[in-house]
PDB file of C-alpha atoms in Angstrom:
ATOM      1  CA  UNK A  43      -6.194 -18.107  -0.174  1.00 48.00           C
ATOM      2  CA  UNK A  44      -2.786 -17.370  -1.783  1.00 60.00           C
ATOM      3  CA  UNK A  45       0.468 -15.330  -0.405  1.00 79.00           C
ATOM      4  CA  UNK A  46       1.132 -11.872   0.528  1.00 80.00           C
ATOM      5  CA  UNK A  47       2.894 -10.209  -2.126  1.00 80.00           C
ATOM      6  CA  UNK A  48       5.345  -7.509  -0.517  1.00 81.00           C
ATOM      7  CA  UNK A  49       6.360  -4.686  -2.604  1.00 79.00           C
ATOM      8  CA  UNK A  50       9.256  -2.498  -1.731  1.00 79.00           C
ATOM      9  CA  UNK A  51      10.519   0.843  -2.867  1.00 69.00           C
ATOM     10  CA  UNK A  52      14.181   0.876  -2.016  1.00 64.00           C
ATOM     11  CA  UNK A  53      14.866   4.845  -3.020  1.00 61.00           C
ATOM     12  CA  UNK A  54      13.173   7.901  -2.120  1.00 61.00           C
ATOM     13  CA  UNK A  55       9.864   8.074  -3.946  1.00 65.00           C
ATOM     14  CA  UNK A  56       6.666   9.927  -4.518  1.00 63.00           C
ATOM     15  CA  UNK A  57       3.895   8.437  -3.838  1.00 67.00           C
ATOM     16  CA  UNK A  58       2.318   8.980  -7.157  1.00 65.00           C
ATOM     17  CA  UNK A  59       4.704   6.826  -8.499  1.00 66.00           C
ATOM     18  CA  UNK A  60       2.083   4.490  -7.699  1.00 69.00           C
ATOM     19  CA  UNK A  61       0.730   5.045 -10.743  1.00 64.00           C
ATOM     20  CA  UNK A  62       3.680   3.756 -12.863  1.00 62.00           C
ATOM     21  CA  UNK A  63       2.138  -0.369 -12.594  1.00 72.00           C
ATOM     22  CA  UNK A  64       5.040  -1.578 -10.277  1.00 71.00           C
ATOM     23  CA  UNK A  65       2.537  -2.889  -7.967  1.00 73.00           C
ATOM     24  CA  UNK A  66       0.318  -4.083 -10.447  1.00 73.00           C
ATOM     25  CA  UNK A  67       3.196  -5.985 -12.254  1.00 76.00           C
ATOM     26  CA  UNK A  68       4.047  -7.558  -8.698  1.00 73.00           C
ATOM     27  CA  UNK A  69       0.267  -8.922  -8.366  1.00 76.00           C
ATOM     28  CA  UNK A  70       0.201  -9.622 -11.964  1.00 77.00           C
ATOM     29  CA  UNK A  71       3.729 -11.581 -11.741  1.00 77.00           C
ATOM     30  CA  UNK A  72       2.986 -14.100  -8.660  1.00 77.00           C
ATOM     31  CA  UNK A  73       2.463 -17.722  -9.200  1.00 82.00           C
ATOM     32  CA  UNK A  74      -0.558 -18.089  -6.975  1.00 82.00           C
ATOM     33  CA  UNK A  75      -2.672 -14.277  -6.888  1.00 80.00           C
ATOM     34  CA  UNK A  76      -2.079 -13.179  -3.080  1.00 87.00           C
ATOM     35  CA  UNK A  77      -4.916 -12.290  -0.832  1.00 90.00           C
ATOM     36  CA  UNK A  78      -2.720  -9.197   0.774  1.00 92.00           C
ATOM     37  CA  UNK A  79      -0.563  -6.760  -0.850  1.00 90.00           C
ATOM     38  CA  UNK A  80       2.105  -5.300   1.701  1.00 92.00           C
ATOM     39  CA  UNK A  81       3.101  -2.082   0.610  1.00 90.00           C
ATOM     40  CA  UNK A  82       6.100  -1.239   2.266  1.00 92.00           C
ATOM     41  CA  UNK A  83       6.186   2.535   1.888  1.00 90.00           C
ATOM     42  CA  UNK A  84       9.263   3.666   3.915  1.00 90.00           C
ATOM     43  CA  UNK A  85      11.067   4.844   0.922  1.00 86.00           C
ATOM     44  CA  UNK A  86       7.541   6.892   0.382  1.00 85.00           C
ATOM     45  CA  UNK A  87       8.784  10.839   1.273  1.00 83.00           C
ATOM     46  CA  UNK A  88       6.378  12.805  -0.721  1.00 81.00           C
ATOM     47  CA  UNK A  89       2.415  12.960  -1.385  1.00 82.00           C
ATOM     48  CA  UNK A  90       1.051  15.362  -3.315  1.00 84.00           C
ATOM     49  CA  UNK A  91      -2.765  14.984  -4.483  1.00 85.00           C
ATOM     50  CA  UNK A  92      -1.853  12.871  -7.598  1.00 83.00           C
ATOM     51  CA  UNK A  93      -0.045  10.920  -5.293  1.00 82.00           C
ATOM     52  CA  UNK A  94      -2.894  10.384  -2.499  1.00 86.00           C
ATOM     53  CA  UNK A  95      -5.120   9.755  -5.835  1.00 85.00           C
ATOM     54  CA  UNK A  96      -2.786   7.057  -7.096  1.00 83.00           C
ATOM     55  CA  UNK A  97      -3.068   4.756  -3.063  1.00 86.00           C
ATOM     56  CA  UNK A  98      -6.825   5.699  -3.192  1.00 88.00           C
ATOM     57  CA  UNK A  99      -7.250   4.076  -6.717  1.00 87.00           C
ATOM     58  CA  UNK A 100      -4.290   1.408  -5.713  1.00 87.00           C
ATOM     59  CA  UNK A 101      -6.514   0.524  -3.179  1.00 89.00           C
ATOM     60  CA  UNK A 102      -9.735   0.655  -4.859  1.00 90.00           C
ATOM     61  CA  UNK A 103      -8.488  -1.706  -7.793  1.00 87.00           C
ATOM     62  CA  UNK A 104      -6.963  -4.326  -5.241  1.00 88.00           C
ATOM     63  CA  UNK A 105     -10.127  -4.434  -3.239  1.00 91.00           C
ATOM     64  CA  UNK A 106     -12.263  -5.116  -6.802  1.00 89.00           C
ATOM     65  CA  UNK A 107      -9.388  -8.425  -7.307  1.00 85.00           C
ATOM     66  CA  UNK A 108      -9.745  -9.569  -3.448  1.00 89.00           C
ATOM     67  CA  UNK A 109      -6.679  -8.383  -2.498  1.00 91.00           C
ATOM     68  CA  UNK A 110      -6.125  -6.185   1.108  1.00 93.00           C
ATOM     69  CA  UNK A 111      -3.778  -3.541   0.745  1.00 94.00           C
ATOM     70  CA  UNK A 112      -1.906  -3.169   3.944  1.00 95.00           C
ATOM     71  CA  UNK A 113       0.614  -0.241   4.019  1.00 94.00           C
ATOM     72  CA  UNK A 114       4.135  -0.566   6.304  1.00 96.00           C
ATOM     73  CA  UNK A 115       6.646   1.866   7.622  1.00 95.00           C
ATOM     74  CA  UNK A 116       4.943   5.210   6.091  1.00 93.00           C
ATOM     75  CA  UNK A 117       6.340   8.151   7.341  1.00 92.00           C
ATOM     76  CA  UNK A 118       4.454  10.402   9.684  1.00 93.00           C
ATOM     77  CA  UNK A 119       4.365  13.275   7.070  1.00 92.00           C
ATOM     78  CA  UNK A 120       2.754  10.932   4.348  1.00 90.00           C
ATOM     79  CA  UNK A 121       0.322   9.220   6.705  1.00 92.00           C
ATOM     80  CA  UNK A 122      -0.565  12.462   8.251  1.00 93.00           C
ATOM     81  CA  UNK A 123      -1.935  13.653   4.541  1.00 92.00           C
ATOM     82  CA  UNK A 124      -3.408  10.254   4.019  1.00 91.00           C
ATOM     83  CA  UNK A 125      -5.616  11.310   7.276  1.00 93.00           C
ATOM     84  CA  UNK A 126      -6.450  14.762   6.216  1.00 94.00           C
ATOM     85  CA  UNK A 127      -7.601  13.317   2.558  1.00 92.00           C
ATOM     86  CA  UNK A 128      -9.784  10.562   4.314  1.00 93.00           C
ATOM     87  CA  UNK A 129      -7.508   7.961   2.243  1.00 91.00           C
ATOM     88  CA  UNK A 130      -6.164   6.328   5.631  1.00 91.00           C
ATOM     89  CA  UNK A 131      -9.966   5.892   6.332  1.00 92.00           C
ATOM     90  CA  UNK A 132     -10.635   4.734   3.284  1.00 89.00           C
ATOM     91  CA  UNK A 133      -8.267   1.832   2.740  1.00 90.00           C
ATOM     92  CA  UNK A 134      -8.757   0.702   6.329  1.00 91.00           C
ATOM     93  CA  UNK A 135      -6.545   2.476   9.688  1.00 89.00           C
ATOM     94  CA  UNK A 136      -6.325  -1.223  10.586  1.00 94.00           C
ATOM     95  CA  UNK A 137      -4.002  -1.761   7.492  1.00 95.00           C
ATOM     96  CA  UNK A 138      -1.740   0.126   8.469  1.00 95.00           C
ATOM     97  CA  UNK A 139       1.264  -1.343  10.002  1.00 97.00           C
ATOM     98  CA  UNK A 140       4.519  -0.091  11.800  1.00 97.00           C
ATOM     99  CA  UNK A 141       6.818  -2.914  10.437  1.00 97.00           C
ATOM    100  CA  UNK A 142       6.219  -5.098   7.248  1.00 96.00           C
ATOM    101  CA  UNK A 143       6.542  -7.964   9.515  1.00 95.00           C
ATOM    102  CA  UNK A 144       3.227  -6.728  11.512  1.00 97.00           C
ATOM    103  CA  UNK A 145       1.467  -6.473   8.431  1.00 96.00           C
ATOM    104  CA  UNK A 146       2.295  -9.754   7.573  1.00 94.00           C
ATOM    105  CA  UNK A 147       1.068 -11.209  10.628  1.00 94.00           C
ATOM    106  CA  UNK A 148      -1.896  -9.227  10.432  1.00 95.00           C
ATOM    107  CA  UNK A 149      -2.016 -10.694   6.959  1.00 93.00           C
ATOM    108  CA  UNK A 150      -1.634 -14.038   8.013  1.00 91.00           C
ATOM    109  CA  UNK A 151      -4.394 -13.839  10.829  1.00 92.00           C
ATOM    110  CA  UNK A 152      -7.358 -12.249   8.576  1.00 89.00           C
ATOM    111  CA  UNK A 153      -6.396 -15.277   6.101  1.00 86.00           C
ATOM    112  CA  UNK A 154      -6.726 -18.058   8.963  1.00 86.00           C
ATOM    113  CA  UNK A 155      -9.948 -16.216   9.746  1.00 74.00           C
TER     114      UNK A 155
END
C-alpha cells in the first residue's frame, strides 16, 4: 500500500472546482500512488450541482485506481447538500472526517487492515 496524498484548498472555493485536475495532478504527481486521498475541504464554501457532480465523479474515478477518498473539515452547509444529493452516501459517511488528522488515522487503520 502507498501514502495518503492530502490535498488542500487554501482559499475559498467551489466545489466544482473539482473538476479543474488539481486532485488528479496530486495523485498523478506522488512517487509511490497512495491508497487514500484526503481531501481537505475547509476552504470548500459553495456546492452547486456541477459541483456535487464533480466529488461524485472525483470519487468514482479514485475508487476505479484503488484509492479511498476521505473528505476533512467540510462545512455543514456543503455536507448538508452532499446528504440531500445521496453523494455523502455514496462516497462512504465513514470517510468523512472532522480533522485531516482523523482521516489520516482512519487512513492509516483501513491500510494496516
Amino acid at each position: 500500500m502507498g501514502p495518503v496524498s492530502i490535498v488542500q484548498f487554501s482559499a475559498p472555493t467551489w466545489l466544482r472546482d473539482l473538476r479543474k485536475g488539481r486532485v488528479r495532478e496530486a495523485i498523478r504527481g506522488a512517487t509511490v500512488p497512495p491508497h487514500d486521498l484526503v481531501l481537505d475541504a475547509e476552504g470548500i464554501t459553495h456546492a452547486d450541482s456541477a459541483g456535487l457532480d464533480a466529488l461524485a465523479d472525483l470519487g468514482d474515478d479514485l475508487a476505479r485506481n484503488g484509492v479511498t477518498l476521505r473528505v476533512a473539515r467540510m462545512k455543514t452547509p456543503v455536507q448538508d447538500r452532499l446528504e440531500d444529493a445521496g453523494i455523502a452516501e455514496r462516497i462512504g459517511r465513514d470517510h468523512s472526517h472532522p480533522t485531516v488528522r482523523a482521516a489520516a488515522d482512519a487512513s492509516a487503520t483501513a491500510a494496516a487492515g
